[in-house]
Structures are given as C-alpha cells and as structure tokens.
XYZ file of C-alpha atoms in Angstrom:
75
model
C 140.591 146.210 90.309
C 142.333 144.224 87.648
C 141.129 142.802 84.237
C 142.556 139.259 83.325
C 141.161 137.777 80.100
C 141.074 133.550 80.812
C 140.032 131.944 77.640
C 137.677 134.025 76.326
C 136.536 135.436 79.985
C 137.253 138.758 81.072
C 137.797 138.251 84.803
C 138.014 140.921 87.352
C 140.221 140.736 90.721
C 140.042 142.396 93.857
C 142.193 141.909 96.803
C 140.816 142.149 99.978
C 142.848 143.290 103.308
C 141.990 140.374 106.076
C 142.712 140.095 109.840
C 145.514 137.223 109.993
C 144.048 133.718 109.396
C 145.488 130.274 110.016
C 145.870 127.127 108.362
C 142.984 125.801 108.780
C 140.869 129.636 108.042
C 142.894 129.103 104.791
C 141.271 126.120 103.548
C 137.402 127.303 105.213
C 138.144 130.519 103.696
C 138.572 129.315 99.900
C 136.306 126.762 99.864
C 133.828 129.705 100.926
C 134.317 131.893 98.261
C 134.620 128.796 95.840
C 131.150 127.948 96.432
C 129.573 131.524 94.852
C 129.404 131.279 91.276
C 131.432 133.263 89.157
C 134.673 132.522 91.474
C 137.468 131.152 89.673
C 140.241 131.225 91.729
C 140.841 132.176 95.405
C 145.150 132.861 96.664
C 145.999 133.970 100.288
C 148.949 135.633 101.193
C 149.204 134.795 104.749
C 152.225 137.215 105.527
C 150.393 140.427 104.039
C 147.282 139.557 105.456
C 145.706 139.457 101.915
C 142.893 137.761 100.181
C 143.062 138.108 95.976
C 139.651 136.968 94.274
C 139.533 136.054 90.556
C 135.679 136.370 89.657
C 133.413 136.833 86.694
C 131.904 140.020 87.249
C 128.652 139.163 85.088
C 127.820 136.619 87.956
C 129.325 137.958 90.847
C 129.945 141.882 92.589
C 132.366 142.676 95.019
C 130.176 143.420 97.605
C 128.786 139.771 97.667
C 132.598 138.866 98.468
C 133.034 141.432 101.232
C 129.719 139.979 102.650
C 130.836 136.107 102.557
C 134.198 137.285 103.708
C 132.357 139.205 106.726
C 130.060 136.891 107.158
C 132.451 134.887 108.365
C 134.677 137.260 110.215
C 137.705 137.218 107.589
C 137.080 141.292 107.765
C-alpha cells in the first residue's frame, strides 16, 4: 500500500489482481468503485489484469473494495 498526499489528503492505494475484464467491465467497474465515498480515482491496466484504487482511508478500508470488487465478480 502506497501513501500519495493530494492537496492536503493523504491518500492510500491498493492494487488489486482481477480476472481479465472487457471494455465494457471497464467502464461498470469504475463507475462501481466511484460511487463509495472516499474513492478518488479508479485506473485499469487491462494487459496485467490489474485494478489500482486511490482512496481516503478515513472513509473507506480495503476490504469494502475487495467486497464491491467481488460483489461483482471482478475477483
């Protein structure tokens, strides 16, 4: 887990190791994790299977990720 400091806010990131996802996952798949406060910015990397959260860990834990990302079979 990284620390990035965004204007003030120390943001944490975690990367998270997906089954491949296409296209249209992409899009579902950020606007998911957009909607749970304390996201700030969601990047696939559709050739290492990866999924790299910025969050706000004050409002938001890792394991609420992992859930939304199982929840919707991403894991």
């Amino acid at each position: 887990m990284i620390k990035l400091f965004n204007g003030g806010d120390i943001l944490k990131v975690k990367k998270f190791v997906s089954q491949s996802f296409g296209r249209v996952d992409e899009n579902y798949i950020k606007n998911s994790l957009h909607s749970i406060e304390g996201v700030k910015a969601v990047r696939l990397d559709d050739s290492a299977n990866t999924i790299t959260v910025e969050y706000d860990d004050s409002k938001v834990s890792p394991s609420t990720l992992e859930s939304e990302l199982k929840k919707n079979n991403f894991l």
